[in-house]
């Protein structure tokens, strides 16, 4: 627990901070800070990147044409492609662990 004796300005740029923090007011709350961009913590980021690569530098004349292109990309996704995009080692090990239980 952190009990500051004076006002502090905390810089949350590139580190994690977990724990119960008691500010000067005496209130208790939990403070959790993370990196601004952590694609390995949110695997959907790789899928979005895959889609953006296919849609970049394309000029769509209507919103409907953009929507149709996104729909086409999503329909082309196979389990193999999705696995290749989001298969971080810690995710694969979690699935292997779950297979023991189901």
Coordinates of C-alpha atoms in Angstrom, one line a residue:
X1 CA 0.0 0.0 0.0
X2 CA 1.2 3.5 -0.8
X3 CA 0.6 6.2 1.6
X4 CA 2.1 9.4 0.2
X5 CA 3.1 12.1 2.6
X6 CA 2.9 14.9 0.1
X7 CA 1.2 15.5 -3.2
X8 CA 2.7 13.3 -6.0
X9 CA 2.5 13.5 -9.7
X10 CA 2.8 10.0 -11.1
X11 CA 4.1 9.4 -14.6
X12 CA 2.4 6.3 -16.2
X13 CA 4.2 5.9 -19.4
X14 CA 5.8 2.5 -19.8
X15 CA 5.2 0.4 -16.7
X16 CA 2.5 -1.5 -14.8
X17 CA 1.4 -0.5 -11.3
X18 CA -0.9 -2.7 -9.4
X19 CA -2.0 -2.3 -5.8
X20 CA -4.2 -0.6 -3.4
X21 CA -3.4 3.1 -3.2
X22 CA -4.5 5.4 -0.4
X23 CA -4.5 9.0 -1.6
X24 CA -4.2 12.0 0.7
X25 CA -8.0 12.1 1.0
X26 CA -8.0 8.7 2.8
X27 CA -10.1 7.0 0.1
X28 CA -9.1 3.6 -1.0
X29 CA -9.1 2.5 -4.7
X30 CA -7.2 0.2 -7.0
X31 CA -4.9 1.7 -9.5
X32 CA -4.0 -0.2 -12.6
X33 CA -2.0 1.3 -15.5
X34 CA -0.9 -0.5 -18.6
X35 CA 0.9 0.3 -21.8
X36 CA -0.9 2.5 -24.2
X37 CA -0.7 -0.1 -27.0
X38 CA -0.4 -3.8 -26.1
X39 CA -1.6 -5.9 -29.1
X40 CA -0.4 -9.1 -27.3
X41 CA -2.9 -8.4 -24.5
X42 CA -5.7 -7.9 -27.0
X43 CA -5.3 -10.3 -29.9
X44 CA -8.2 -8.8 -31.9
X45 CA -5.7 -6.0 -32.7
X46 CA -3.9 -8.4 -35.1
X47 CA -7.2 -9.2 -36.9
X48 CA -7.9 -5.4 -37.3
X49 CA -4.4 -5.0 -38.7
X50 CA -5.0 -7.7 -41.2
X51 CA -8.2 -6.0 -42.3
X52 CA -6.6 -2.6 -42.5
X53 CA -3.8 -3.9 -44.7
X54 CA -6.4 -5.1 -47.2
X55 CA -8.5 -1.9 -47.0
X56 CA -5.7 0.7 -47.1
X57 CA -5.2 2.9 -50.1
X58 CA -8.7 2.0 -51.4
X59 CA -11.1 4.8 -52.1
X60 CA -14.6 3.8 -51.5
X61 CA -17.3 5.8 -53.3
X62 CA -20.0 4.9 -50.7
X63 CA -20.3 3.7 -47.2
X64 CA -22.1 0.6 -48.6
X65 CA -19.1 -0.3 -50.7
X66 CA -16.8 -0.1 -47.7
X67 CA -19.2 -2.2 -45.6
X68 CA -19.4 -4.8 -48.4
X69 CA -15.6 -5.0 -48.6
X70 CA -15.3 -5.5 -44.8
X71 CA -18.0 -8.2 -45.0
X72 CA -16.1 -9.9 -47.8
X73 CA -12.9 -9.9 -45.8
X74 CA -14.6 -11.3 -42.8
X75 CA -16.2 -14.1 -44.9
X76 CA -12.8 -15.0 -46.3
X77 CA -11.4 -15.6 -42.9
X78 CA -10.8 -19.3 -42.1
X79 CA -10.0 -20.8 -38.7
X80 CA -6.4 -21.3 -39.9
X81 CA -6.0 -17.6 -40.8
X82 CA -7.5 -16.4 -37.5
X83 CA -5.3 -18.8 -35.6
X84 CA -2.2 -17.5 -37.4
X85 CA -3.2 -13.9 -36.5
X86 CA -4.0 -14.3 -32.9
X87 CA -1.9 -17.4 -31.9
X88 CA 0.4 -15.9 -29.2
X89 CA 2.2 -18.6 -27.2
X90 CA 0.4 -17.8 -24.0
X91 CA -3.0 -18.1 -25.7
X92 CA -2.1 -21.5 -27.3
X93 CA -0.9 -22.8 -23.9
X94 CA -4.2 -21.7 -22.3
X95 CA -6.2 -23.7 -25.0
X96 CA -4.0 -26.7 -24.3
X97 CA -4.7 -26.4 -20.6
X98 CA -8.5 -26.1 -21.3
X99 CA -8.4 -29.2 -23.4
X100 CA -7.6 -31.2 -20.3
X101 CA -10.8 -30.0 -18.7
X102 CA -13.3 -30.3 -21.6

